[in-house]
Structure formats: C-alpha cells, structure tokens
Short mmCIF file of C-alpha atoms in Angstrom, two decimals:
data_model
loop_
_atom_site.label_atom_id
_atom_site.label_comp_id
_atom_site.label_asym_id
_atom_site.label_seq_id
_atom_site.Cartn_x
_atom_site.Cartn_y
_atom_site.Cartn_z
CA MET Y 1 -15.97 32.74 95.41
CA ARG Y 2 -12.97 30.73 96.70
CA LYS Y 3 -12.49 28.99 93.30
CA VAL Y 4 -12.30 32.29 91.41
CA ALA Y 5 -9.99 33.65 93.91
CA MET Y 6 -7.65 30.37 93.46
CA GLY Y 7 -7.94 30.71 89.66
CA LEU Y 8 -6.64 34.45 89.97
CA ILE Y 9 -3.57 33.70 91.90
CA LEU Y 10 -1.32 32.68 88.70
CA PRO Y 11 -2.57 35.48 86.41
CA ALA Y 12 -1.67 38.01 89.05
CA VAL Y 13 1.81 36.45 89.63
CA ALA Y 14 2.24 36.64 85.69
CA LEU Y 15 1.12 40.30 85.57
CA ILE Y 16 3.81 41.31 88.58
CA ILE Y 17 6.49 39.57 86.68
CA TRP Y 18 5.79 41.16 83.40
CA GLU Y 19 5.50 44.51 85.00
CA LEU Y 20 8.83 44.02 86.98
CA SER Y 21 10.42 43.02 83.60
CA ALA Y 22 9.14 45.85 81.94
CA ILE Y 23 10.29 48.60 84.53
CA ASN Y 24 13.60 46.66 84.42
CA ALA Y 25 13.89 46.69 80.67
CA ASP Y 26 12.64 50.29 80.37
CA ASN Y 27 12.17 50.11 76.61
CA ALA Y 28 8.57 50.08 75.52
CA ALA Y 29 9.58 48.90 72.12
CA LEU Y 30 10.78 45.64 73.87
CA VAL Y 31 8.61 45.03 76.81
CA PRO Y 32 5.68 47.47 77.40
CA ARG Y 33 4.27 48.39 80.68
CA VAL Y 34 1.04 46.49 81.64
CA GLY Y 35 -0.70 49.92 81.82
CA ALA Y 36 0.18 50.65 78.30
CA VAL Y 37 -1.27 47.31 76.99
CA ILE Y 38 -4.40 47.69 79.05
CA GLY Y 39 -4.72 51.31 77.53
CA GLN Y 40 -4.96 49.45 73.97
CA LEU Y 41 -7.49 46.83 75.37
CA ILE Y 42 -9.93 49.56 76.59
CA HIS Y 43 -10.19 51.05 73.27
CA PRO Y 44 -11.28 48.30 71.12
CA PHE Y 45 -12.83 50.61 68.45
CA SER Y 46 -9.88 53.02 67.89
CA ASP Y 47 -7.94 52.98 64.87
CA LEU Y 48 -4.61 51.49 65.06
CA MET Y 49 -1.60 52.55 63.03
CA GLY Y 50 -3.99 53.33 59.96
CA THR Y 51 -5.10 49.73 59.74
CA GLY Y 52 -8.34 49.89 61.63
CA SER Y 53 -9.35 48.83 65.20
CA PHE Y 54 -9.23 45.69 67.15
CA ILE Y 55 -12.81 45.12 66.69
CA ARG Y 56 -12.33 45.15 62.70
CA HIS Y 57 -9.19 42.97 62.74
CA ILE Y 58 -10.88 40.29 65.21
CA SER Y 59 -13.99 40.43 62.95
CA PHE Y 60 -12.19 39.63 59.86
CA SER Y 61 -10.33 36.74 61.51
CA ALA Y 62 -13.54 35.31 63.09
CA VAL Y 63 -15.46 35.37 59.86
CA ARG Y 64 -12.77 33.66 58.06
CA VAL Y 65 -12.52 30.94 60.75
CA ILE Y 66 -16.50 30.74 60.88
CA VAL Y 67 -16.79 30.37 57.26
CA GLY Y 68 -13.75 27.97 56.76
CA PHE Y 69 -14.75 26.05 59.70
CA PHE Y 70 -18.35 25.78 58.91
CA LEU Y 71 -17.55 24.30 55.43
CA ALA Y 72 -15.18 21.95 57.38
CA ALA Y 73 -18.11 20.73 59.43
CA LEU Y 74 -20.47 20.60 56.60
CA LEU Y 75 -18.34 18.07 55.04
CA GLY Y 76 -16.56 16.46 57.91
CA ILE Y 77 -19.96 15.45 59.72
CA PRO Y 78 -21.93 13.87 56.95
CA LEU Y 79 -18.60 12.17 55.44
CA GLY Y 80 -17.87 10.97 59.15
CA LEU Y 81 -21.12 9.41 59.51
CA TRP Y 82 -21.15 7.72 56.14
CA VAL Y 83 -17.46 6.40 56.66
CA GLY Y 84 -18.21 5.40 60.18
CA ARG Y 85 -21.22 3.32 59.02
CA PHE Y 86 -19.29 0.92 56.30
CA SER Y 87 -16.13 -0.93 57.07
CA ARG Y 88 -15.44 -1.21 53.37
CA ILE Y 89 -15.32 2.54 52.95
CA ARG Y 90 -13.34 2.86 56.11
CA GLN Y 91 -10.73 0.65 54.65
CA MET Y 92 -10.44 2.67 51.66
CA VAL Y 93 -10.21 6.14 53.35
CA ASN Y 94 -8.26 5.34 56.21
CA PRO Y 95 -4.66 5.12 55.01
CA PHE Y 96 -5.21 8.32 52.99
CA VAL Y 97 -6.70 10.06 56.02
CA GLU Y 98 -3.66 8.82 58.23
CA MET Y 99 -1.33 10.19 55.86
CA LEU Y 100 -2.65 13.62 55.71
CA ARG Y 101 -3.68 13.89 59.19
CA PRO Y 102 -0.47 14.41 60.84
CA LEU Y 103 0.51 17.10 58.15
CA CYS Y 104 0.45 20.34 60.21
CA PRO Y 105 -2.38 22.74 58.48
CA ILE Y 106 0.49 25.47 58.78
CA ALA Y 107 2.55 23.60 56.41
CA TRP Y 108 -0.13 24.06 53.75
CA ILE Y 109 -0.07 27.82 54.04
CA PRO Y 110 2.49 28.69 51.53
CA PHE Y 111 1.22 26.23 48.96
CA ALA Y 112 -2.41 27.54 49.63
CA LEU Y 113 -0.90 30.95 48.74
CA ALA Y 114 0.91 30.00 45.63
CA VAL Y 115 -2.27 28.25 44.30
CA PHE Y 116 -5.07 30.61 45.61
CA LYS Y 117 -2.91 33.89 45.41
CA THR Y 118 -4.84 36.62 47.03
CA THR Y 119 -8.08 35.59 45.50
CA THR Y 120 -11.07 36.39 47.79
CA VAL Y 121 -14.55 35.20 48.16
CA ALA Y 122 -15.81 38.46 46.70
CA ASP Y 123 -13.45 37.87 43.54
CA ILE Y 124 -15.26 34.30 42.80
CA PHE Y 125 -18.79 35.55 43.29
CA GLY Y 126 -18.12 38.91 41.62
CA PHE Y 127 -19.60 41.40 44.17
CA HIS Y 128 -16.54 43.05 44.63
CA TYR Y 129 -17.64 46.74 45.05
CA THR Y 130 -20.65 46.04 47.17
CA SER Y 131 -19.31 44.32 50.06
CA SER Y 132 -16.16 44.76 52.21
CA ILE Y 133 -16.16 41.67 54.48
CA PHE Y 134 -16.09 39.24 51.43
CA GLY Y 135 -13.15 41.02 49.93
CA HIS Y 136 -11.22 39.93 52.88
CA ILE Y 137 -11.87 36.27 52.88
CA GLN Y 138 -8.76 34.85 51.07
CA LEU Y 139 -9.57 31.40 49.54
CA GLY Y 140 -6.08 30.35 50.72
CA MET Y 141 -6.88 31.27 54.41
CA LEU Y 142 -10.01 29.31 53.98
CA PHE Y 143 -8.39 26.30 52.62
CA VAL Y 144 -6.04 25.98 55.49
CA ILE Y 145 -8.93 26.50 58.17
CA PHE Y 146 -10.69 24.02 56.22
CA TYR Y 147 -7.74 21.64 56.38
CA GLY Y 148 -7.24 22.15 60.19
CA GLY Y 149 -10.77 21.63 61.05
CA PHE Y 150 -11.75 18.92 59.05
CA PHE Y 151 -9.64 16.18 60.25
CA PRO Y 152 -10.79 16.42 64.07
CA VAL Y 153 -14.42 16.78 62.97
CA PHE Y 154 -14.23 13.87 60.67
CA LEU Y 155 -12.34 11.44 62.66
CA ASN Y 156 -14.28 12.04 65.74
CA THR Y 157 -17.56 11.58 63.97
CA VAL Y 158 -16.08 8.15 62.53
CA HIS Y 159 -15.39 7.31 65.97
CA GLY Y 160 -18.57 8.28 67.26
CA VAL Y 161 -20.49 6.21 64.79
CA GLN Y 162 -18.27 3.14 65.29
CA SER Y 163 -18.63 3.21 68.97
CA VAL Y 164 -22.50 3.06 69.11
CA LYS Y 165 -23.43 0.17 71.11
CA ASN Y 166 -24.41 -2.85 68.99
CA MET Y 167 -27.09 -3.56 71.74
CA HIS Y 168 -28.54 -0.36 71.25
CA ILE Y 169 -28.92 -0.82 67.49
CA GLU Y 170 -30.47 -4.41 68.09
CA GLN Y 171 -32.68 -3.11 70.71
CA ALA Y 172 -33.95 -0.24 68.32
CA MET Y 173 -34.45 -2.82 65.38
CA LEU Y 174 -36.56 -4.94 67.88
CA LEU Y 175 -38.68 -1.88 68.49
CA GLY Y 176 -39.50 -1.39 65.08
CA ALA Y 177 -36.80 1.15 64.01
CA GLY Y 178 -36.08 0.93 60.28
CA ARG Y 179 -33.04 2.29 58.67
CA LYS Y 180 -33.66 5.82 58.71
CA LYS Y 181 -34.92 5.96 61.87
CA LEU Y 182 -32.30 3.86 63.33
CA PHE Y 183 -29.81 6.33 62.10
CA ARG Y 184 -31.71 9.41 63.32
CA HIS Y 185 -32.98 8.33 66.75
CA VAL Y 186 -29.96 5.90 67.58
CA ILE Y 187 -26.86 6.34 65.59
CA LEU Y 188 -26.99 10.01 65.51
CA PRO Y 189 -27.78 10.85 69.23
CA SER Y 190 -25.32 8.31 70.30
CA ALA Y 191 -22.41 9.77 68.23
CA MET Y 192 -23.32 13.35 69.10
CA PRO Y 193 -21.02 13.63 72.15
CA SER Y 194 -18.10 12.54 69.91
CA ILE Y 195 -18.98 14.73 67.17
CA LEU Y 196 -19.25 17.79 69.30
CA THR Y 197 -15.73 16.88 70.89
CA GLY Y 198 -14.60 17.05 67.29
CA LEU Y 199 -16.38 20.31 66.67
CA ARG Y 200 -14.65 21.97 69.75
CA VAL Y 201 -10.91 20.52 68.81
CA GLY Y 202 -11.47 21.64 65.33
CA LEU Y 203 -12.49 25.02 66.06
CA GLY Y 204 -9.47 25.43 68.41
CA ILE Y 205 -7.15 24.21 65.63
CA ALA Y 206 -8.79 26.56 63.11
CA TRP Y 207 -8.42 29.49 65.36
CA MET Y 208 -4.84 28.92 65.62
CA VAL Y 209 -4.04 28.12 62.05
CA ILE Y 210 -5.89 31.63 60.84
CA ILE Y 211 -3.38 33.59 63.08
CA ALA Y 212 -0.43 31.89 61.29
CA ALA Y 213 -2.20 32.29 57.75
CA GLU Y 214 -2.73 36.04 58.44
CA MET Y 215 0.89 36.54 59.05
CA MET Y 216 1.84 35.37 55.72
CA PRO Y 217 2.48 38.02 52.79
CA GLY Y 218 -0.63 39.19 50.97
CA SER Y 219 -2.53 39.40 54.09
CA ASP Y 220 -4.18 42.81 54.64
CA ALA Y 221 -6.27 42.26 57.74
CA GLY Y 222 -7.06 40.27 60.68
CA ILE Y 223 -5.59 39.87 64.25
CA GLY Y 224 -2.53 37.91 62.82
CA TYR Y 225 -1.72 40.63 60.28
CA LEU Y 226 -2.22 43.21 62.99
CA ILE Y 227 0.44 41.12 65.21
CA MET Y 228 2.86 41.13 62.23
CA TYR Y 229 2.41 44.75 61.47
CA SER Y 230 2.61 45.95 65.12
CA TYR Y 231 5.99 43.91 65.16
CA GLU Y 232 7.42 45.75 62.02
CA LEU Y 233 6.52 49.22 63.72
CA ALA Y 234 7.66 47.96 67.29
CA GLU Y 235 4.31 48.72 68.68
CA MET Y 236 4.65 46.24 71.28
CA ASP Y 237 1.74 47.28 73.43
CA VAL Y 238 -0.61 46.63 70.19
CA LEU Y 239 1.00 43.39 69.80
CA LEU Y 240 0.48 42.21 73.18
CA ALA Y 241 -2.88 43.47 73.23
CA SER Y 242 -3.63 41.58 70.15
CA MET Y 243 -2.40 38.44 71.84
CA VAL Y 244 -4.86 38.92 74.72
CA TRP Y 245 -7.75 39.18 72.06
CA ILE Y 246 -6.81 36.05 70.34
CA GLY Y 247 -6.86 34.51 73.94
CA VAL Y 248 -10.22 36.07 74.85
CA VAL Y 249 -12.03 35.19 71.49
CA GLY Y 250 -10.39 31.60 71.60
CA MET Y 251 -12.06 31.03 74.99
CA ALA Y 252 -15.33 32.56 74.05
CA LEU Y 253 -15.36 30.23 70.85
CA GLY Y 254 -14.69 27.26 72.95
CA ALA Y 255 -17.05 28.20 75.73
CA GLY Y 256 -19.92 28.92 73.28
CA LEU Y 257 -19.59 25.25 71.85
CA LYS Y 258 -19.03 23.75 75.20
CA MET Y 259 -22.56 25.32 76.23
CA VAL Y 260 -24.09 23.70 73.21
CA SER Y 261 -22.41 20.45 73.68
CA ASP Y 262 -23.23 20.06 77.26
CA LYS Y 263 -27.10 20.29 76.16
CA TYR Y 264 -26.40 16.77 74.33
CA THR Y 265 -23.77 15.27 76.30
CA PHE Y 266 -25.14 15.37 79.78
CA TRP Y 267 -26.07 11.64 79.71
CA GLN Y 268 -22.65 10.63 78.81
CA ALA Y 269 -20.60 11.56 82.16
CA ARG Y 270 -22.12 8.56 83.89
CA GLU Y 271 -22.57 6.08 81.00
CA ARG Y 272 -20.28 3.06 80.91
CA MET N 1 -55.48 -22.54 70.41
CA LYS N 2 -52.78 -22.07 67.81
CA SER N 3 -49.25 -21.66 69.12
CA VAL N 4 -47.75 -18.10 69.09
CA VAL N 5 -44.29 -19.66 68.39
CA GLN N 6 -43.53 -22.86 66.53
CA ILE N 7 -39.91 -23.73 66.56
CA GLN N 8 -39.35 -26.82 64.13
CA ASN N 9 -36.35 -28.81 64.10
CA VAL N 10 -33.96 -25.74 64.33
CA SER N 11 -30.04 -26.13 64.18
CA ARG N 12 -27.61 -23.34 64.22
CA THR N 13 -23.75 -24.00 64.06
CA TYR N 14 -21.14 -21.28 64.29
CA TRP N 15 -17.15 -21.20 64.59
CA ASN N 16 -15.81 -20.05 67.72
CA THR N 17 -12.60 -18.14 67.88
CA ARG N 18 -10.41 -21.12 67.87
CA GLY N 19 -11.85 -22.15 64.58
CA GLU N 20 -13.65 -25.01 66.09
CA LYS N 21 -17.28 -25.92 65.01
CA VAL N 22 -19.76 -25.49 67.79
CA ASP N 23 -23.40 -27.02 67.47
CA ALA N 24 -24.91 -24.35 69.28
CA LEU N 25 -28.40 -25.85 68.64
CA SER N 26 -29.18 -29.27 67.00
CA GLY N 27 -32.71 -30.19 66.07
CA ILE N 28 -34.82 -27.98 68.59
CA SER N 29 -38.39 -28.17 68.36
CA LEU N 30 -40.69 -26.30 70.67
CA ASP N 31 -44.09 -24.70 70.73
CA VAL N 32 -45.36 -21.89 72.82
CA SER N 33 -49.05 -21.24 73.49
CA PRO N 34 -50.98 -17.85 73.65
CA GLY N 35 -50.37 -16.53 77.40
CA GLU N 36 -47.89 -19.23 78.11
CA LEU N 37 -44.70 -18.38 80.13
CA VAL N 38 -41.95 -20.85 78.98
CA CYS N 39 -38.42 -20.61 80.66
CA LEU N 40 -35.22 -21.98 78.53
CA LEU N 41 -33.00 -23.22 81.15
CA GLY N 42 -29.39 -24.57 80.70
CA PRO N 43 -25.82 -24.32 81.56
CA THR N 44 -23.72 -21.60 80.11
CA GLY N 45 -23.01 -21.94 76.41
CA CYS N 46 -26.15 -24.17 75.87
CA GLY N 47 -27.33 -22.02 72.98
CA LYS N 48 -30.55 -20.61 74.86
CA THR N 49 -29.58 -17.05 73.76
CA THR N 50 -28.88 -18.20 70.55
CA LEU N 51 -32.47 -19.79 70.35
CA LEU N 52 -33.78 -16.43 71.57
CA ARG N 53 -32.01 -14.40 68.87
CA LEU N 54 -33.20 -16.65 66.24
CA VAL N 55 -36.92 -16.38 67.34
CA ALA N 56 -36.11 -12.56 67.44
CA GLY N 57 -35.04 -12.71 63.97
CA LEU N 58 -31.62 -11.26 64.73
CA GLU N 59 -30.17 -14.47 63.23
CA VAL N 60 -31.05 -17.29 60.81
CA PRO N 61 -31.09 -20.71 61.69
CA ASP N 62 -28.96 -23.22 59.28
CA GLN N 63 -31.75 -25.83 59.27
CA GLY N 64 -35.44 -25.97 60.26
CA SER N 65 -37.89 -23.09 60.56
CA ILE N 66 -39.48 -20.84 62.92
CA LEU N 67 -43.26 -19.88 62.80
CA LEU N 68 -44.65 -16.77 64.47
CA ASN N 69 -48.30 -16.65 64.35
CA GLN N 70 -48.06 -19.24 61.49
CA GLU N 71 -45.63 -16.94 59.61
CA PRO N 72 -42.10 -18.11 58.96
CA VAL N 73 -39.41 -15.70 60.53
CA THR N 74 -37.09 -14.37 58.23
CA GLY N 75 -35.82 -11.32 59.96
CA ILE N 76 -36.92 -8.77 62.70
CA ARG N 77 -40.61 -8.51 62.98
CA PRO N 78 -42.97 -5.91 64.33
CA ASP N 79 -44.95 -8.40 66.72
CA VAL N 80 -41.74 -9.64 68.72
CA THR N 81 -39.47 -7.83 70.90
CA LEU N 82 -36.63 -8.68 73.47
CA VAL N 83 -35.68 -7.44 76.68
CA PHE N 84 -31.96 -7.56 77.22
CA GLN N 85 -29.95 -8.11 80.46
CA GLN N 86 -28.76 -4.87 81.14
CA TYR N 87 -27.64 -1.43 79.68
CA SER N 88 -30.27 -1.50 76.70
CA LEU N 89 -31.96 1.80 77.69
CA PHE N 90 -31.12 4.71 75.38
CA PRO N 91 -29.17 7.07 77.83
CA TRP N 92 -29.85 9.89 75.80
CA ARG N 93 -33.73 9.83 76.39
CA THR N 94 -35.77 10.17 79.59
CA VAL N 95 -37.49 7.06 80.92
CA LEU N 96 -40.80 8.22 79.24
CA GLU N 97 -39.03 8.75 75.76
CA ASN N 98 -37.50 5.33 76.04
CA VAL N 99 -40.81 3.63 76.78
CA ALA N 100 -42.40 5.61 74.10
CA PHE N 101 -39.78 4.51 71.60
CA GLY N 102 -41.54 1.51 70.21
CA GLN N 103 -44.66 3.34 69.32
CA GLU N 104 -42.78 6.55 68.03
CA MET N 105 -40.99 4.04 65.45
CA LYS N 106 -44.39 2.89 64.48
CA GLY N 107 -45.45 6.41 63.89
CA THR N 108 -48.01 6.69 66.41
CA SER N 109 -48.73 10.43 67.54
CA ARG N 110 -46.87 11.87 70.52
CA ALA N 111 -49.92 12.39 72.54
CA GLU N 112 -51.08 8.76 71.82
CA ARG N 113 -47.91 7.30 72.47
CA GLU N 114 -47.06 9.23 75.80
CA THR N 115 -50.29 8.29 76.98
CA SER N 116 -49.65 4.47 76.22
CA ALA N 117 -46.23 4.79 77.84
CA ARG N 118 -47.64 6.34 80.90
CA HIS N 119 -49.90 3.39 81.19
CA TYR N 120 -47.10 0.94 81.06
CA LEU N 121 -44.85 3.17 83.42
CA ALA N 122 -47.81 2.71 86.02
CA LEU N 123 -47.92 -0.95 85.34
CA THR N 124 -44.12 -1.15 86.17
CA GLY N 125 -44.44 1.29 89.05
CA LEU N 126 -42.43 3.89 87.37
CA SER N 127 -44.88 6.80 87.12
CA THR N 128 -43.01 9.21 89.09
CA PHE N 129 -39.67 8.68 87.14
CA GLU N 130 -40.68 9.28 83.76
CA LYS N 131 -38.66 12.42 83.52
CA ALA N 132 -35.53 10.70 84.86
CA TYR N 133 -32.60 9.53 82.68
CA PRO N 134 -31.32 5.91 82.68
CA HIS N 135 -28.07 6.97 84.58
CA GLU N 136 -30.17 8.15 87.37
CA LEU N 137 -31.92 4.85 87.92
CA SER N 138 -30.81 1.91 89.95
CA GLY N 139 -30.36 -1.45 88.06
CA GLY N 140 -33.69 -2.65 89.01
CA MET N 141 -35.28 0.46 87.87
CA GLN N 142 -33.68 0.50 84.66
CA GLN N 143 -34.72 -3.24 84.10
CA ARG N 144 -38.38 -2.12 84.93
CA THR N 145 -38.03 0.56 82.40
CA ALA N 146 -36.89 -1.88 79.54
CA LEU N 147 -40.00 -4.16 80.60
CA ALA N 148 -42.21 -1.20 80.11
CA ARG N 149 -40.75 -0.27 76.84
CA ALA N 150 -41.04 -3.79 75.65
CA LEU N 151 -44.63 -4.03 76.87
CA ALA N 152 -45.51 -0.61 75.44
CA TYR N 153 -44.41 -1.84 72.04
CA GLU N 154 -47.30 -4.30 72.47
CA PRO N 155 -45.75 -7.52 70.74
CA ARG N 156 -47.46 -10.77 70.34
CA LEU N 157 -44.26 -12.39 71.86
CA LEU N 158 -42.09 -10.97 74.51
CA LEU N 159 -38.45 -12.47 74.58
CA MET N 160 -36.59 -11.99 77.63
CA ASP N 161 -32.72 -12.72 78.04
CA GLU N 162 -31.95 -13.05 81.46
CA PRO N 163 -33.36 -9.65 82.28
CA PHE N 164 -32.78 -9.83 85.82
CA GLY N 165 -29.42 -11.62 85.96
CA ALA N 166 -27.31 -8.71 86.75
CA LEU N 167 -29.51 -7.78 89.93
CA ASP N 168 -29.11 -8.30 93.52
CA ASP N 169 -31.43 -11.27 95.16
CA ARG N 170 -33.83 -8.92 96.63
CA THR N 171 -34.51 -6.89 93.58
CA ARG N 172 -34.49 -9.79 91.55
CA HIS N 173 -37.31 -11.38 93.42
CA ARG N 174 -39.36 -8.33 93.42
CA LEU N 175 -39.20 -7.87 89.59
CA GLN N 176 -40.09 -11.61 89.23
CA SER N 177 -43.33 -11.21 91.21
CA GLU N 178 -43.99 -7.87 89.40
CA LEU N 179 -43.34 -9.53 86.19
CA LEU N 180 -45.89 -12.43 87.07
CA GLU N 181 -48.44 -9.68 88.18
CA ILE N 182 -48.13 -7.92 84.83
CA ARG N 183 -48.60 -11.06 83.04
CA GLN N 184 -51.81 -11.94 84.86
CA ARG N 185 -53.15 -8.47 83.77
CA THR N 186 -51.88 -8.40 80.12
CA ARG N 187 -51.98 -12.22 79.18
CA GLN N 188 -48.57 -11.60 77.57
CA THR N 189 -46.77 -14.54 76.11
CA ILE N 190 -43.38 -14.76 77.22
CA LEU N 191 -40.19 -16.71 76.14
CA PHE N 192 -37.81 -16.28 79.10
CA VAL N 193 -34.07 -17.38 79.11
CA THR N 194 -32.48 -17.80 82.54
CA HIS N 195 -29.63 -19.94 83.96
CA SER N 196 -31.21 -19.77 87.46
CA ILE N 197 -33.30 -22.81 88.64
CA ASP N 198 -35.13 -20.79 91.24
CA GLU N 199 -36.02 -18.22 88.70
CA ALA N 200 -37.34 -20.80 86.33
CA VAL N 201 -39.35 -22.65 88.77
CA PHE N 202 -40.86 -19.52 90.38
CA LEU N 203 -41.97 -18.05 86.96
CA ALA N 204 -42.61 -20.61 84.40
CA ASP N 205 -45.53 -22.65 83.08
CA ARG N 206 -43.27 -24.88 81.59
CA ILE N 207 -39.40 -25.22 81.82
CA VAL N 208 -37.37 -26.49 78.96
CA ILE N 209 -33.90 -27.61 79.94
CA LEU N 210 -31.13 -27.49 77.38
CA ARG N 211 -27.87 -29.33 77.11
CA ASP N 212 -24.93 -28.00 75.63
CA ARG N 213 -22.49 -29.43 72.78
CA PRO N 214 -24.74 -30.07 70.70
CA GLY N 215 -27.68 -27.90 71.99
CA LEU N 216 -30.39 -30.26 72.56
CA ILE N 217 -33.58 -30.27 74.66
CA GLU N 218 -33.07 -32.45 77.40
CA GLU N 219 -36.28 -32.39 79.07
CA THR N 220 -39.50 -30.28 79.28
CA ILE N 221 -41.22 -29.93 82.51
CA SER N 222 -44.74 -28.67 83.09
CA VAL N 223 -44.27 -26.99 86.52
CA PRO N 224 -47.12 -28.45 88.94
CA VAL N 225 -46.27 -25.82 91.84
CA PRO N 226 -49.63 -23.80 92.32
CA ARG N 227 -49.47 -20.06 92.11
CA PRO N 228 -48.82 -17.87 93.91
CA ARG N 229 -45.79 -19.76 94.23
CA ASP N 230 -44.00 -20.21 97.68
CA ARG N 231 -40.24 -20.55 97.56
CA GLN N 232 -40.27 -22.65 100.93
CA SER N 233 -42.97 -25.14 99.80
CA LYS N 234 -42.48 -28.58 99.52
CA ASP N 235 -43.34 -28.61 95.84
CA PHE N 236 -41.04 -25.93 94.97
CA THR N 237 -38.17 -27.17 96.63
CA ASN N 238 -38.51 -30.61 95.39
CA LEU N 239 -38.84 -29.35 91.75
CA HIS N 240 -35.73 -27.34 92.40
CA LEU N 241 -33.74 -30.30 93.38
CA GLU N 242 -35.12 -32.58 90.80
CA ILE N 243 -33.99 -29.94 88.21
CA ARG N 244 -30.69 -29.55 89.88
CA ALA N 245 -29.87 -32.93 89.42
CA ILE N 246 -30.75 -32.85 85.81
CA LEU N 247 -28.34 -29.99 85.24
CA GLU N 248 -25.64 -31.71 87.31
CA ARG N 249 -25.83 -34.66 85.24
CA ILE N 250 -25.65 -32.47 81.88
CA ILE N 251 -22.70 -30.72 83.16
CA GLU N 252 -20.83 -33.74 84.30
CA GLN N 253 -21.66 -35.51 80.84
CA SER N 254 -20.38 -32.37 78.95
CA GLU N 255 -17.14 -32.42 81.09
CA ILE N 256 -16.38 -36.05 80.38
CA LYS N 257 -17.05 -35.48 76.75
CA ARG N 258 -14.75 -32.44 76.76
CA THR N 259 -11.78 -34.41 78.40
CA LEU N 260 -12.30 -37.15 75.90
CA THR N 261 -12.24 -34.82 72.77
CA ASN N 262 -8.96 -33.19 74.31
CA GLU N 263 -7.31 -36.32 74.39
#
C-alpha cells in the first residue's frame, strides 16, 4: 500500500504542474486542461476527427508491431542460436552486425518508404477487398520494426549461447546427452534468460519505432498518425491522450513479456 | 577379476599460456578393480585432473591407451560419469529433474526415471528436497545432488574431481562418510581426485601419489587402516604423516627443479 502511494507522488506532482500551466496558458490549442485529456481517454471507442477511435489506431499500431516483431524474433532467435554456437560464423557475421547495429532504425524510414512505397501486406497477398487490417500493414513499417527489433533479439541470443557454462556442457555430455539433447536440454534453457531480455528490449524499440514510422507521409492510421493529424488540426487534447495511450500500451507489452520471462528466469537471480 | 579401468603408459603434454611445454602426464599406468575406490593424490598441477578427464573421454592422450571394460576410450562413453567440484547442477531444473537427467538422456520413461531418481535421492538423504532448485540448497546439499545424479546414471565407473573440495570441514567429513556408506551398498567403482591427505586416507582402498612436471606416479599405497576408519587412530595418523613426508619431498624437488630451470 505504502509502496503504491510512494509511486503516485511524482505523477501527482506532474499533473498539478500541467494543470497550472494549462490554466496559465489559457489556450486549449497549446496546452489543454487535464480534464479535457481525461475526457478523451474515457471515450476510447469514439470517432476522432473522422479517422476512427483510439482503439482503432492503437490496434493498427499494435498489429504492425506484433507482425514485424514476430518476424524479427522468428529470424533473430534461430540465427542467434546458430551464430552463438560457431565461432567461425561469428567472426564472419560480427563486423557486419557491428556496422548495422548503431544505425538507428528511424534513419531507415525514408529509405523504406522509397523502396516499399505504400505497399501493404494485403497488396502482396492479393486479398485487398476481404480484409481491412492487412490493408493497413505497410511493408515499409514492417521493415523498420523488423530492423529495430532484430538486433537486440539476435545479439542477446548470441550472448546467451556464448555464456552457457562449459561445465554444464561437459556435465550433460558425461550424462549421455548427444548433440540434439545437449542443445534442447542445456544450451536453450541456459540461454533463455538472455533471449527473453533481448525480446523485451527489442519489443520496446519496435514500439518506439512504429510511432515514428506512422508519422511519415503515406501513413493513414495508427497512433503515430493520430498524433501527427491532431497536431495539424491543433487538437491538443487528442494529441496528449494519444501519448498517454502509447505509454499505457508500451507498459502493457513490457509487463506481458516480463510475466512470461519470469517463468523461465527465476533460477537466474541467485546464480553465479 | 578383470579391471574396470586399465590406464597403460599414458602421456599428455600441453602448452601453457606462456608457450611453455608442460608434461602433465608422462607414462602413467594404473588399474582399477571392480568395487575399488582409488584416490589420486598430489600437489596442484600434477595432472590428476587431466588424468581424470582422459578417463572420462573429455580429452585424448598423446601416447598410451585407456581401456574401460576392455574397450579403448575414444570419447565420452555411456558407462562413465564425473562429479565436478561445484556448480555443475543445472540451475533451471529441480533436484529431482537434475538427478533424473542421465536417465532422461538415455530415453527412460518419465515414471521410470523418477522412480530411480527418488531411489538415489533417498540414498543421499535428499528425499524432502526433490522439488527444490539448486540455488535454494547449501553447498553440501548441492554436492549430494550431484552425487545422486551421477549414481542415477548407473555408471560402471564413477569419477570424482575434488567433489568435496569447496565444502567446510564438518560438511566434508559427513559427505565422505556418506560416500563410503553408499559405496558399500552399491559396490560402485570410484576413481577419486583429491589434494587432501586426510580425505585420501579416510576414503581410499588404494592411494596413488602423483608428482608434477612431469606428472608421474610417485608411489602407490594400499591403505592398511581397517574400516570404519577413525581419524584419531594410530594407523590413520601414521599413514597421514608418511604420505605427508612423501608430498613434502615431491614439492621440495619440484621447487629445486624450478629454480634451476629459471637460472
């Protein structure tokens, strides 16, 4: 109880400062009142400026992130497991990865836009008329989410595999584990905490990147788009409410993955 | 009776970090009979762990051969396992799952391997801890688990590399007594590495003393102290002192050799 109360002090201070500045500015197109933003937040299903509701925009953003990040994990984990196991391949891959890794995924957005234009998943698979959501998953957005999510997942997986204790490997082999079983029963569980850390970091980055990607021209939906659009129409209450939504969803994604990861990493806390 | 292990004229050389050639083992020959407990004793760096790793099939000798049940060792075999000094338990598995690991790798059904694991947990006094995770156990309990896991694998030969070396005296003495009790019930053949004279005299049927650089067998002693062994008895303390003198001589000689080569 007390812990919760302590955690609420700073948000309360922030709200007070916000409200005071809003009263002071006395311009809803610049700083809206706290009440106005809350008024937006409690109506998540209402249409906003003819573009659809918060829920609609959030869903589009979330689906893009989930699909893009799923692809990043789908490639990053197996590739990381493979590269982590063999030092020769690591020597080959490392310089390339170290070159690409510091390159901010947002820097790729204009390039992705130029290459993929506004092509969507629906265009590719040709079910344009039957589905609405796939018509809003632009390949360019998937690309930058993939790019942002891939490196943390891949690098943490490589690190996890490399830090498997040699003694555990020898011990497992001395208890009859062959190559396959060694991988499944020792290397994978041993690397799991690191893999899950990678997933958490990667998902966090993907969630940041999508907001930026949706602000670019050619975007027609998503929470980033909503922020840009409400900025253009000077609907500051919608803009700030969108930001709150981004925080809430980001937190929920993080908390969800943490719940899963705690199940696999409980043993690590007091190890070594 | 035929030997479980026959080590024949085995040599192993490696290069240390300074690029110097080290004769870890040089022409070692040793037989271990079924049910026998042999202790390898010697100063640090005398190659006793190397010898154990060769027998386990983790490394290959440069010269000579090792026969296990009359078959040459060319790699890791299903009838030998090793207990390390510490931290060898799988931290993501419970005690029961750790002990059942070997049988799981052999493809034994879950019910069967858990029954066998519980049998060995009872033997090592761990029955009430089967659901615990390694990090919840004391060092002594962890080594008991490691021992139970090795026994549950049902090897013909059990190798132990200073398994009690990281424990405090009291716990170490208890585990030594427990090991002897377990051996009496299972007739397990054991090759045991230690640098503690006390441990070797307390446990071994036979003590093999190694010297370092090059790693050679200095002396083999059949321990005449009757069981159960009493650390206060005259037989025990006499043998302890005798071995101590041998080890001191070895260390002195190797120190002289080292100063000579340095000059």
